[in-house]
Short mmCIF file of C-alpha atoms in Angstrom, two decimals:
data_model
loop_
_atom_site.label_atom_id
_atom_site.label_comp_id
_atom_site.label_asym_id
_atom_site.label_seq_id
_atom_site.Cartn_x
_atom_site.Cartn_y
_atom_site.Cartn_z
CA MET A 201 -34.45 -34.31 -27.43
CA THR A 202 -33.74 -36.43 -24.40
CA GLY A 203 -35.68 -34.36 -21.92
CA HIS A 204 -32.41 -33.99 -19.99
CA SER A 205 -29.72 -31.50 -20.93
CA THR A 206 -27.18 -33.30 -18.73
CA LEU A 207 -26.33 -37.00 -18.43
CA ALA A 208 -23.84 -38.79 -16.19
CA ALA A 209 -22.05 -42.13 -16.44
CA VAL A 210 -20.31 -43.98 -13.61
CA ASP A 211 -17.85 -46.75 -14.53
CA LEU A 212 -17.03 -49.02 -11.58
CA GLY A 213 -13.89 -50.61 -12.99
CA SER A 214 -11.71 -53.16 -11.24
CA ASN A 215 -8.82 -50.67 -11.10
CA SER A 216 -10.45 -47.22 -11.10
CA PHE A 217 -13.89 -45.71 -10.68
CA HIS A 218 -14.76 -42.98 -13.19
CA LEU A 219 -17.53 -40.38 -13.28
CA GLN A 220 -18.29 -38.49 -16.49
CA VAL A 221 -20.87 -35.70 -16.59
CA ALA A 222 -21.79 -34.42 -20.04
CA ARG A 223 -24.02 -31.86 -21.73
CA ILE A 224 -26.34 -33.03 -24.49
CA VAL A 225 -26.72 -30.93 -27.63
CA GLY A 226 -28.72 -32.71 -30.31
CA ASP A 227 -27.00 -36.03 -30.96
CA GLN A 228 -23.68 -34.92 -29.49
CA ILE A 229 -22.18 -35.27 -26.03
CA TYR A 230 -19.90 -32.58 -24.62
CA PRO A 231 -17.95 -33.29 -21.40
CA LEU A 232 -18.71 -31.01 -18.45
CA ASP A 233 -16.97 -32.66 -15.53
CA SER A 234 -15.12 -35.85 -14.63
CA LEU A 235 -13.80 -37.57 -11.52
CA ARG A 236 -11.47 -40.55 -11.15
CA GLU A 237 -10.61 -42.58 -8.07
CA PRO A 238 -8.02 -45.42 -8.28
CA VAL A 239 -9.83 -47.71 -5.83
CA ARG A 240 -8.38 -51.01 -7.16
CA ILE A 241 -11.29 -53.12 -5.92
CA GLY A 242 -9.92 -55.98 -8.03
CA ALA A 243 -7.00 -56.14 -5.60
CA GLY A 244 -9.51 -56.73 -2.81
CA LEU A 245 -10.74 -60.06 -4.14
CA THR A 246 -9.82 -62.79 -1.66
CA PRO A 247 -8.80 -66.30 -2.84
CA ASP A 248 -12.40 -67.45 -2.33
CA LYS A 249 -13.65 -64.58 -4.56
CA ARG A 250 -15.04 -62.28 -1.88
CA LEU A 251 -14.52 -58.52 -1.84
CA ASP A 252 -12.60 -57.68 1.34
CA GLU A 253 -13.46 -54.85 3.74
CA PRO A 254 -10.61 -52.43 2.82
CA ALA A 255 -11.56 -52.61 -0.87
CA GLN A 256 -15.22 -52.06 -0.01
CA LEU A 257 -14.32 -49.01 2.08
CA ARG A 258 -12.23 -47.53 -0.74
CA ALA A 259 -15.08 -48.08 -3.15
CA LEU A 260 -17.75 -46.64 -0.86
CA ASN A 261 -15.67 -43.53 -0.13
CA ALA A 262 -15.27 -42.91 -3.86
CA LEU A 263 -18.97 -43.45 -4.51
CA ARG A 264 -19.93 -40.99 -1.77
CA GLN A 265 -17.80 -38.35 -3.51
CA PHE A 266 -19.44 -39.16 -6.84
CA GLY A 267 -22.84 -39.05 -5.15
CA GLU A 268 -22.22 -35.52 -3.92
CA ARG A 269 -21.41 -34.39 -7.48
CA LEU A 270 -24.53 -36.11 -8.84
CA ARG A 271 -26.88 -34.86 -6.15
CA GLY A 272 -30.04 -33.40 -7.62
CA MET A 273 -29.79 -35.20 -10.96
CA PRO A 274 -32.84 -37.31 -11.91
CA THR A 275 -32.39 -41.08 -11.68
CA GLU A 276 -33.03 -41.64 -15.38
CA ALA A 277 -30.19 -39.23 -16.29
CA VAL A 278 -27.54 -41.25 -14.42
CA ARG A 279 -26.29 -44.74 -15.26
CA ALA A 280 -23.76 -46.59 -13.12
CA VAL A 281 -22.17 -49.79 -14.44
CA GLY A 282 -20.13 -52.41 -12.60
CA THR A 283 -17.67 -54.67 -14.43
CA ASN A 284 -15.48 -57.73 -13.87
CA THR A 285 -14.82 -57.64 -10.13
CA LEU A 286 -18.51 -57.18 -9.40
CA ARG A 287 -19.28 -59.99 -11.84
CA VAL A 288 -17.12 -62.51 -9.99
CA ALA A 289 -17.32 -61.40 -6.33
CA LYS A 290 -19.50 -63.81 -4.35
CA ASN A 291 -20.60 -61.02 -2.00
CA ALA A 292 -21.31 -58.54 -4.79
CA ARG A 293 -25.03 -58.45 -4.03
CA GLU A 294 -24.47 -57.40 -0.42
CA PHE A 295 -21.86 -54.85 -1.45
CA LEU A 296 -24.14 -53.35 -4.11
CA VAL A 297 -26.76 -52.52 -1.49
CA LYS A 298 -24.19 -50.36 0.33
CA ALA A 299 -22.73 -49.03 -2.91
CA GLN A 300 -26.09 -47.84 -4.22
CA ALA A 301 -26.82 -46.12 -0.92
CA ALA A 302 -23.44 -44.35 -1.09
CA LEU A 303 -23.90 -43.25 -4.70
CA GLY A 304 -27.58 -42.45 -4.44
CA PHE A 305 -28.37 -44.17 -7.75
CA PRO A 306 -28.92 -47.74 -8.98
CA ILE A 307 -25.85 -49.72 -10.09
CA GLU A 308 -26.01 -52.31 -12.88
CA VAL A 309 -23.54 -55.15 -13.30
CA VAL A 310 -23.04 -55.98 -16.99
CA ALA A 311 -21.76 -59.12 -18.67
CA GLY A 312 -18.35 -59.11 -20.33
CA ARG A 313 -19.62 -58.83 -23.89
CA GLU A 314 -21.99 -56.02 -22.92
CA GLU A 315 -19.00 -54.24 -21.39
CA ALA A 316 -17.19 -54.76 -24.70
CA ARG A 317 -20.13 -53.29 -26.64
CA LEU A 318 -20.18 -50.17 -24.46
CA ILE A 319 -16.41 -49.77 -24.81
CA TYR A 320 -16.64 -49.93 -28.59
CA LEU A 321 -19.51 -47.44 -28.62
CA GLY A 322 -17.41 -44.96 -26.63
CA VAL A 323 -14.28 -45.50 -28.70
CA ALA A 324 -16.06 -45.34 -32.07
CA HIS A 325 -17.73 -42.01 -31.30
CA GLY A 326 -14.31 -40.50 -30.62
CA LEU A 327 -12.74 -41.65 -33.90
CA PRO A 328 -13.09 -40.10 -37.36
CA PRO A 329 -15.54 -41.84 -39.74
CA SER A 330 -13.95 -44.73 -41.60
CA ARG A 331 -14.95 -47.87 -43.48
CA GLU A 332 -11.93 -49.70 -42.08
CA ARG A 333 -12.45 -52.54 -39.67
CA ARG A 334 -11.00 -51.58 -36.31
CA LEU A 335 -9.65 -53.73 -33.53
CA VAL A 336 -10.21 -52.21 -30.08
CA VAL A 337 -8.25 -53.64 -27.15
CA ASP A 338 -9.26 -52.48 -23.67
CA ILE A 339 -7.15 -53.84 -20.80
CA GLY A 340 -9.07 -53.25 -17.59
CA GLY A 341 -8.31 -54.19 -14.02
CA GLY A 342 -9.91 -57.63 -14.11
CA SER A 343 -10.78 -58.32 -17.74
CA THR A 344 -9.63 -57.46 -21.24
CA GLU A 345 -12.16 -56.70 -23.94
CA CYS A 346 -11.39 -57.22 -27.64
CA ILE A 347 -13.75 -55.87 -30.27
CA ILE A 348 -13.73 -55.73 -34.05
CA GLY A 349 -16.07 -53.14 -35.51
CA SER A 350 -16.77 -50.90 -38.46
CA GLY A 351 -18.10 -47.38 -38.02
CA LEU A 352 -20.34 -47.40 -34.95
CA ALA A 353 -21.23 -51.09 -35.27
CA PRO A 354 -19.38 -53.78 -33.29
CA LEU A 355 -19.00 -56.98 -35.32
CA LYS A 356 -17.16 -59.30 -32.89
CA LEU A 357 -17.14 -58.96 -29.11
CA GLU A 358 -15.05 -60.90 -26.61
CA SER A 359 -14.20 -60.49 -22.93
CA LEU A 360 -11.18 -62.34 -21.53
CA TYR A 361 -10.51 -63.08 -17.88
CA MET A 362 -7.24 -61.19 -17.52
CA GLY A 363 -6.54 -57.65 -16.35
CA CYS A 364 -3.77 -55.37 -15.13
CA VAL A 365 -4.76 -55.72 -11.46
CA SER A 366 -5.33 -59.48 -11.42
CA TYR A 367 -2.19 -60.28 -13.45
CA SER A 368 0.02 -57.94 -11.42
CA LEU A 369 -1.15 -59.61 -8.21
CA ARG A 370 -0.90 -63.13 -9.59
CA HIS A 371 2.40 -62.99 -11.47
CA PHE A 372 4.34 -60.20 -9.71
CA SER A 373 3.26 -60.87 -6.12
CA ASP A 374 6.91 -61.01 -4.99
CA GLY A 375 7.46 -57.46 -6.27
CA LYS A 376 10.22 -58.56 -8.65
CA LEU A 377 10.37 -57.21 -12.19
CA ASN A 378 12.34 -60.00 -13.82
CA LYS A 379 12.23 -62.10 -16.97
CA ALA A 380 10.72 -65.09 -15.18
CA ASN A 381 7.71 -63.17 -13.88
CA PHE A 382 7.10 -61.47 -17.23
CA ARG A 383 7.40 -64.84 -19.01
CA GLN A 384 4.89 -66.39 -16.61
CA ALA A 385 2.39 -63.54 -17.10
CA GLU A 386 2.79 -63.55 -20.88
CA THR A 387 2.27 -67.32 -21.05
CA ALA A 388 -0.97 -67.00 -19.07
CA ALA A 389 -2.14 -64.16 -21.31
CA GLY A 390 -1.27 -66.19 -24.40
CA THR A 391 -3.48 -69.02 -23.16
CA GLU A 392 -6.42 -66.61 -22.81
CA LEU A 393 -5.82 -65.03 -26.21
CA GLN A 394 -5.48 -68.40 -27.94
CA THR A 395 -9.27 -68.79 -27.84
CA ILE A 396 -9.81 -65.69 -30.02
CA ARG A 397 -6.55 -65.58 -31.96
CA LYS A 398 -7.88 -66.81 -35.30
CA ALA A 399 -10.95 -64.54 -35.32
CA PHE A 400 -9.11 -61.42 -34.13
CA ARG A 401 -5.71 -61.53 -35.81
CA TYR A 402 -4.45 -58.98 -38.32
CA GLY A 403 -6.29 -59.30 -41.63
CA GLU A 404 -9.66 -59.45 -39.87
CA TRP A 405 -9.12 -55.73 -39.19
CA GLN A 406 -6.99 -52.88 -40.57
CA HIS A 407 -6.48 -50.48 -37.65
CA ALA A 408 -5.76 -51.27 -33.97
CA VAL A 409 -6.89 -48.94 -31.18
CA GLY A 410 -6.10 -49.09 -27.46
CA SER A 411 -8.60 -47.68 -24.98
CA SER A 412 -8.81 -46.97 -21.25
CA GLY A 413 -6.11 -46.46 -18.64
CA THR A 414 -3.65 -49.26 -19.32
CA ALA A 415 -3.26 -48.47 -23.03
CA ARG A 416 -2.99 -44.73 -22.38
CA ALA A 417 -0.48 -45.23 -19.55
CA ILE A 418 1.71 -47.45 -21.73
CA GLY A 419 1.45 -45.04 -24.65
CA GLU A 420 2.47 -42.10 -22.46
CA LEU A 421 5.43 -44.02 -21.01
CA LEU A 422 6.66 -45.00 -24.47
CA GLU A 423 6.54 -41.38 -25.62
CA PHE A 424 7.98 -39.87 -22.41
CA ASN A 425 10.95 -42.22 -22.52
CA GLY A 426 11.59 -41.82 -26.25
CA TYR A 427 10.66 -45.37 -27.22
CA THR A 428 8.06 -44.17 -29.76
CA ASP A 429 6.95 -40.83 -31.19
CA ASN A 430 3.30 -41.63 -30.51
CA GLY A 431 1.08 -44.69 -30.16
CA ILE A 432 2.27 -48.18 -29.24
CA THR A 433 4.68 -50.41 -31.17
CA ARG A 434 6.06 -53.88 -30.53
CA ASP A 435 9.63 -52.54 -30.31
CA GLY A 436 8.50 -49.86 -27.87
CA LEU A 437 6.88 -52.46 -25.62
CA GLU A 438 10.09 -54.51 -25.56
CA GLN A 439 12.16 -51.45 -24.66
CA LEU A 440 9.74 -50.56 -21.85
CA LYS A 441 9.86 -54.11 -20.50
CA ALA A 442 13.67 -54.14 -20.65
CA GLN A 443 13.79 -50.87 -18.70
CA MET A 444 11.45 -52.26 -16.04
CA ILE A 445 13.60 -55.40 -15.73
CA ARG A 446 16.66 -53.17 -15.25
CA ILE A 447 14.81 -51.31 -12.48
CA GLY A 448 14.28 -54.73 -10.93
CA SER A 449 11.48 -54.32 -8.40
CA LEU A 450 8.18 -52.57 -7.81
CA ASP A 451 9.48 -50.64 -4.80
CA ARG A 452 12.05 -48.94 -7.07
CA LEU A 453 9.55 -48.26 -9.85
CA ASP A 454 8.61 -44.58 -9.82
CA ALA A 455 8.67 -41.43 -11.97
CA PHE A 456 12.39 -40.97 -11.30
CA ALA A 457 13.20 -44.43 -12.62
CA LEU A 458 10.63 -44.30 -15.43
CA ALA A 459 9.68 -40.86 -16.74
CA GLY A 460 5.96 -40.12 -16.88
CA LEU A 461 4.87 -42.89 -14.51
CA ARG A 462 2.02 -41.97 -12.15
CA ALA A 463 2.21 -43.40 -8.64
CA ASP A 464 -1.22 -45.08 -8.87
CA ARG A 465 -0.08 -46.98 -12.00
CA VAL A 466 2.96 -48.58 -10.34
CA PRO A 467 1.19 -51.63 -8.80
CA VAL A 468 -0.71 -52.52 -11.99
CA LEU A 469 1.77 -51.66 -14.76
CA PRO A 470 3.62 -55.03 -14.94
CA GLY A 471 0.46 -57.06 -15.49
CA GLY A 472 -0.91 -54.56 -18.00
CA LEU A 473 2.35 -54.50 -19.96
CA ALA A 474 2.51 -58.31 -20.09
CA ILE A 475 -1.04 -58.50 -21.46
CA MET A 476 -0.42 -55.76 -24.04
CA THR A 477 2.83 -57.36 -25.23
CA THR A 478 1.14 -60.73 -25.63
CA ALA A 479 -1.82 -59.18 -27.45
CA PHE A 480 0.58 -57.62 -29.97
CA ASP A 481 2.12 -61.04 -30.62
CA ALA A 482 -1.04 -63.15 -30.63
CA LEU A 483 -3.14 -60.77 -32.74
CA GLU A 484 -0.25 -59.69 -34.98
CA ILE A 485 -0.67 -55.99 -34.17
CA PRO A 486 1.93 -53.86 -35.99
CA TYR A 487 0.94 -50.52 -34.46
CA MET A 488 -1.75 -49.24 -32.10
CA THR A 489 -3.19 -45.74 -31.78
CA LEU A 490 -4.83 -44.51 -28.58
CA ALA A 491 -8.53 -43.71 -28.22
CA SER A 492 -9.96 -40.74 -26.36
CA GLY A 493 -13.23 -42.55 -25.65
CA ALA A 494 -13.83 -45.49 -23.34
CA MET A 495 -16.69 -47.25 -21.58
CA ARG A 496 -18.04 -44.21 -19.74
CA GLN A 497 -18.46 -42.39 -23.06
CA GLY A 498 -20.13 -45.52 -24.41
CA ILE A 499 -22.55 -45.51 -21.48
CA LEU A 500 -23.47 -41.90 -22.25
CA TYR A 501 -24.07 -42.58 -25.95
CA ASP A 502 -26.08 -45.68 -25.07
CA MET A 503 -28.27 -43.58 -22.76
CA LEU A 504 -28.67 -40.98 -25.49
CA GLY A 505 -29.77 -43.72 -27.89
CA ARG A 506 -32.38 -44.95 -25.40
CA PHE A 507 -33.80 -41.46 -25.03
CA HIS A 508 -33.93 -41.13 -28.83
CA HIS A 509 -35.78 -44.44 -29.10
CA HIS A 510 -32.77 -46.37 -30.40
CA ASP A 511 -32.58 -48.70 -27.42
CA MET A 512 -30.19 -51.61 -27.98
CA ARG A 513 -32.35 -53.74 -25.70
CA ASP A 514 -35.31 -53.42 -28.06
CA LEU A 515 -33.12 -54.51 -30.97
CA THR A 516 -31.86 -57.48 -28.95
CA ALA A 517 -35.43 -58.54 -28.11
CA SER A 518 -36.36 -58.38 -31.80
CA GLN A 519 -33.28 -60.40 -32.76
CA PHE A 520 -34.13 -63.07 -30.17
CA MET A 521 -37.69 -63.27 -31.51
CA HIS A 522 -36.28 -63.94 -34.98
CA ARG A 523 -33.59 -66.36 -33.76
CA TYR A 524 -36.06 -68.47 -31.78
CA HIS A 525 -38.92 -68.25 -34.31
CA VAL A 526 -41.37 -66.52 -31.98
CA ASP A 527 -45.00 -66.15 -33.11
CA GLY A 528 -45.01 -62.36 -33.44
CA ALA A 529 -48.80 -62.06 -33.62
CA GLN A 530 -49.21 -63.97 -30.36
CA ALA A 531 -46.50 -61.92 -28.67
CA LYS A 532 -48.32 -58.75 -29.72
CA ARG A 533 -51.68 -60.02 -28.43
CA VAL A 534 -50.20 -60.97 -25.07
CA GLY A 535 -48.27 -57.71 -24.81
CA THR A 536 -51.24 -55.47 -25.61
CA LEU A 537 -53.52 -57.00 -22.98
CA ALA A 538 -50.72 -57.30 -20.42
CA HIS A 539 -49.93 -53.58 -20.74
CA ALA A 540 -53.59 -52.65 -20.26
CA LEU A 541 -53.82 -54.82 -17.15
CA LEU A 542 -50.55 -53.47 -15.75
CA HIS A 543 -51.71 -49.86 -15.98
CA GLU A 544 -54.90 -50.71 -14.09
CA LEU A 545 -53.11 -52.78 -11.47
CA LEU A 546 -50.57 -50.01 -10.80
CA ALA A 547 -52.96 -47.09 -11.16
CA ASP A 548 -52.37 -46.06 -7.54
CA LEU A 549 -48.57 -46.10 -7.89
CA ASP A 550 -47.57 -43.01 -9.87
CA GLY A 551 -44.77 -43.66 -12.34
CA GLU A 552 -44.46 -47.39 -11.59
CA ALA A 553 -46.45 -48.54 -14.62
CA ALA A 554 -44.26 -46.63 -17.07
CA SER A 555 -40.97 -48.05 -15.80
CA ALA A 556 -42.36 -51.57 -15.40
CA GLY A 557 -44.00 -51.43 -18.81
CA GLN A 558 -40.71 -51.74 -20.68
CA LEU A 559 -39.81 -54.93 -18.82
CA LEU A 560 -43.28 -56.30 -19.53
CA ASP A 561 -42.90 -55.47 -23.23
CA TRP A 562 -39.69 -57.53 -23.45
CA ALA A 563 -41.29 -60.37 -21.46
CA ALA A 564 -44.28 -60.49 -23.81
CA LYS A 565 -41.97 -60.62 -26.83
CA LEU A 566 -39.70 -63.30 -25.38
CA HIS A 567 -41.88 -65.45 -23.11
CA GLU A 568 -42.23 -68.19 -25.75
CA ILE A 569 -38.65 -68.44 -27.04
CA GLY A 570 -38.25 -71.69 -25.08
CA ILE A 571 -40.75 -73.41 -27.40
CA SER A 572 -37.88 -73.68 -29.89
CA VAL A 573 -36.25 -76.10 -27.42
CA ALA A 574 -39.34 -78.08 -26.39
CA HIS A 575 -42.99 -77.26 -25.75
CA SER A 576 -43.07 -79.20 -22.51
CA GLY A 577 -41.88 -76.85 -19.77
CA TYR A 578 -41.03 -74.21 -22.36
CA HIS A 579 -41.22 -71.42 -19.77
CA LYS A 580 -38.26 -73.05 -17.99
CA HIS A 581 -36.27 -73.14 -21.23
CA THR A 582 -37.18 -69.50 -21.87
CA SER A 583 -35.99 -68.46 -18.43
CA TYR A 584 -32.71 -70.38 -18.79
CA ILE A 585 -31.94 -68.83 -22.18
CA ILE A 586 -32.63 -65.29 -20.98
CA ARG A 587 -30.66 -65.71 -17.76
CA ASN A 588 -27.57 -67.14 -19.48
CA ALA A 589 -27.45 -65.65 -22.98
CA ASP A 590 -25.39 -62.68 -24.11
CA MET A 591 -28.06 -60.00 -24.54
CA PRO A 592 -26.55 -56.72 -25.80
CA GLY A 593 -27.89 -53.69 -23.96
CA PHE A 594 -29.18 -55.59 -20.94
CA SER A 595 -27.55 -55.54 -17.52
CA ARG A 596 -27.32 -58.73 -15.50
CA SER A 597 -30.03 -57.53 -13.12
CA GLU A 598 -32.36 -56.79 -16.05
CA GLN A 599 -31.75 -60.24 -17.50
CA SER A 600 -32.38 -61.79 -14.09
CA ARG A 601 -35.70 -59.94 -13.65
CA LEU A 602 -36.75 -60.81 -17.18
CA ALA A 603 -35.83 -64.47 -16.69
CA THR A 604 -37.83 -64.59 -13.46
CA LEU A 605 -40.88 -62.92 -15.01
CA THR A 606 -40.98 -65.25 -18.02
CA LEU A 607 -40.53 -68.28 -15.75
CA ALA A 608 -43.53 -67.13 -13.70
CA HIS A 609 -45.87 -66.52 -16.64
CA ARG A 610 -47.35 -70.04 -16.44
CA GLY A 611 -47.43 -73.07 -14.19
CA SER A 612 -47.17 -73.25 -10.42
CA LEU A 613 -46.31 -70.16 -8.41
CA ASP A 614 -44.53 -72.26 -5.78
CA LYS A 615 -41.27 -71.36 -7.54
CA MET A 616 -41.95 -67.68 -6.81
CA GLN A 617 -41.99 -67.99 -3.01
CA GLY A 618 -40.37 -64.88 -1.53
CA MET A 619 -40.10 -63.19 -4.94
CA LEU A 620 -43.50 -61.50 -5.04
CA GLU A 621 -43.22 -58.96 -2.25
CA ALA A 622 -43.09 -55.69 -4.22
CA GLN A 623 -46.35 -54.43 -5.73
CA THR A 624 -44.66 -53.98 -9.09
CA ASP A 625 -43.50 -57.62 -9.21
CA ILE A 626 -46.98 -58.86 -8.31
CA ALA A 627 -48.56 -56.67 -10.98
CA LEU A 628 -46.07 -57.69 -13.69
CA THR A 629 -46.49 -61.39 -12.98
CA LEU A 630 -50.27 -61.22 -12.75
CA ALA A 631 -50.61 -59.14 -15.93
CA LEU A 632 -48.45 -61.54 -17.97
CA ARG A 633 -50.11 -64.69 -16.58
CA LEU A 634 -53.64 -63.41 -17.17
CA SER A 635 -52.83 -62.16 -20.65
CA ALA A 636 -51.29 -65.49 -21.68
CA MET A 637 -54.34 -67.25 -20.24
CA PHE A 638 -56.93 -65.10 -22.01
CA HIS A 639 -55.05 -65.52 -25.31
CA ARG A 640 -54.57 -69.28 -25.02
CA SER A 641 -56.48 -69.81 -28.28
CA ARG A 642 -53.74 -67.86 -30.13
CA THR A 643 -56.35 -66.12 -32.27
CA ASP A 644 -57.79 -62.61 -32.34
CA VAL A 645 -60.83 -63.37 -30.19
CA ALA A 646 -63.12 -60.75 -28.69
CA LEU A 647 -62.29 -60.36 -25.01
CA PRO A 648 -64.53 -58.92 -22.32
CA ALA A 649 -63.93 -55.56 -20.71
CA ILE A 650 -61.65 -56.28 -17.75
CA GLU A 651 -61.21 -54.11 -14.68
CA ALA A 652 -58.26 -54.82 -12.42
CA ARG A 653 -57.13 -53.31 -9.14
CA LEU A 654 -54.24 -54.21 -6.84
CA VAL A 655 -54.06 -53.06 -3.23
CA GLN A 656 -51.20 -54.56 -1.21
CA ASN A 657 -51.72 -58.35 -1.38
CA GLN A 658 -55.24 -58.26 -2.74
CA CYS A 659 -56.20 -58.11 -6.40
CA ARG A 660 -59.72 -57.69 -7.72
CA LEU A 661 -60.55 -58.68 -11.27
CA LYS A 662 -63.96 -57.73 -12.66
CA LEU A 663 -65.32 -59.25 -15.88
CA GLU A 664 -68.51 -58.70 -17.85
CA PRO A 665 -71.50 -60.66 -16.50
CA ASN A 666 -72.14 -64.04 -18.16
CA TRP A 667 -68.81 -64.02 -20.05
CA LEU A 668 -67.32 -66.82 -17.97
CA ALA A 669 -70.42 -68.95 -18.51
CA GLU A 670 -69.82 -68.66 -22.26
CA ASN A 671 -66.10 -69.45 -21.87
CA PRO A 672 -65.88 -72.45 -19.53
CA LEU A 673 -62.20 -73.23 -20.23
CA THR A 674 -61.13 -69.76 -19.11
CA ALA A 675 -63.40 -70.08 -16.08
CA VAL A 676 -61.62 -73.28 -15.02
CA LEU A 677 -58.22 -71.68 -15.63
CA LEU A 678 -59.18 -68.66 -13.51
CA ARG A 679 -60.31 -70.90 -10.69
CA ASP A 680 -56.91 -72.62 -10.77
CA GLU A 681 -55.21 -69.21 -10.92
CA ILE A 682 -56.94 -68.14 -7.71
CA ALA A 683 -55.52 -71.24 -6.01
CA GLN A 684 -52.01 -70.54 -7.34
CA TRP A 685 -51.95 -66.99 -5.96
CA ARG A 686 -53.28 -68.21 -2.63
CA LYS A 687 -50.10 -70.34 -2.32
CA VAL A 688 -47.95 -67.20 -2.24
CA GLY A 689 -50.22 -65.31 0.16
CA ILE A 690 -52.02 -63.16 -2.39
CA THR A 691 -55.80 -63.00 -2.80
CA LEU A 692 -57.14 -62.95 -6.35
CA ASP A 693 -60.82 -62.01 -6.28
CA VAL A 694 -62.62 -62.56 -9.60
CA ARG A 695 -66.10 -61.13 -10.11
CA PRO A 696 -68.72 -62.37 -10.90
CA MET A 697 -67.60 -65.16 -8.56
CA GLN A 698 -70.80 -67.17 -8.86
CA GLU A 699 -69.84 -68.26 -12.36
CA LEU A 700 -66.58 -69.71 -11.08
CA GLU A 701 -68.31 -71.35 -8.15
CA ALA A 702 -70.76 -72.98 -10.54
CA MET A 703 -67.82 -74.63 -12.30
CA ALA A 704 -66.56 -76.22 -9.07
#
C-alpha cells in the first residue's frame, strides 16, 4: 500500500488549472473530487516571454482555492506540475515562489516529453487493454503532445510548440474567423508537425485518441451540432470550421451560434481547431476517439507507482547508466558510503536524510556518465548531460539539482558560491565528494570507521587513529578538501588533525 489512502494531482496548464483528488484502493485510483479554473496563463505571456500581472493574479487566485481543498494533506500525497507556459516564461522562478505559497505545496515544472509521458500514462489507464499501437494527441494551451504507445508503455514521445491559447492569440488576434486566418494557423501547425510526420503517421499506429480539453470540446461540438455521431472525423472538422467562418467573428461566437459551446472555450477554440485539423491531415488520422484520462490522472498513477517502488526516475537512472557505460560496481561503492555519511551529517535534521537520500542515490549512479565523453573535466560533461537530457520521470527542478550535485562532486568549489546555504545541500555535496575521494582506487578496499557531524557551517569528520598515516594520498586529498570548503565559508574539521598537519 502507499501509506496514503488519498492522493491529489494539480495540473497547471497554459489554458486551465485542474485539481484531481482520488482514493487509492490497491492498484486502482477512484476520483473523489475535482476542480477546474480556466486561468489562461498562456494568454498572459508578453512578447518578451514574461508572465504579466493579470495572468499571475488569475493563477494565484485559482491556486489559493486549490490550496484550501488540499489543506491538511501530507506533502508527499500531493504533486503539482507546471507545463509549457511555466517552461518558457522568463519570470517563472519568481512566480513559482508566490504560486507555491498560494497552493501550500511544491510545484514542479516538467519538460515537454515528460509531460507527454504523464499524459499517455493517464490516457492508457482509462482505455481497455489492447495490443494495438495507439496515437494520443493532446492539444494544450501552449504545447501539443503526440505519443505512440502500446498498453501502458509509451514508445514515442514528442512535444510541439503550438497550443490552443498561443495559436488563437497569434493567428486570430483580430477576432476574425475567416479562411485567411485559419489558413495561416494551419500552415504554422503544419510546419511544426512536419518534424514528426514520418514517425507518427498512420501505419505506425492503429487507433487515434484525443485527450484533454481541446479534443473533448471539439468532440462535443461535433456531436451537438450533428456533424458526427461520436468522436472526431475529418469531415466533421471541416463542417465545424465552415460554421465558424459563417459566424465570422469571435464576438459572435457563443452557444446560440454554435450549440454546446462553453463561454470559456470561445477565445481558444479557433487555434485548437486549426491544430486538430492539421494533425488529421499531417498524421493521416481517419477517426479519433476521446479519452477520459489526461495528465492529472497520469500524475496520480505515476505517484502510485513511486509509492509501490516502480519509480520511473529509478528506471531512467538505470537506463542512463547502461547508455553511458557506467562502472556499476564503482557507483555502488560511492553510493553506499555516501548514504552512510549523509545520515550522520543530517542526524539532527529529522526526515531530511530520507528525502535527500533519493537524490544522492541518483547522483551516485550518474556522477560518472560524463566519462563517456572525455575523462578530463568529466564532471562538467555529466552535469551538462543531466541538465539538458530528456529524463523521463524527473522534473526540471530535480534535473537541475542533480546536475548541480554531480558538478560539485569533484574539483574546485568556487563554482558553488551561493549554492551551499541549506544544510541539506552542504551535506549532499560533502557526502558525495568524500565518498568519491575515499573510493578513488575503484576497488573494494577496507575503509576506516568514519564519524561525521554537521552543525550549521561547521563539519567535523573523525577517522580512526593512524589511518591517514597509512594512506598518504587520501591525507593529501583531505587537506585540499579542507581548503576547498574554506572558500565557500564552511569549516571542515578532520580528526586526528596532526596526521594532516604532518603532511604539510
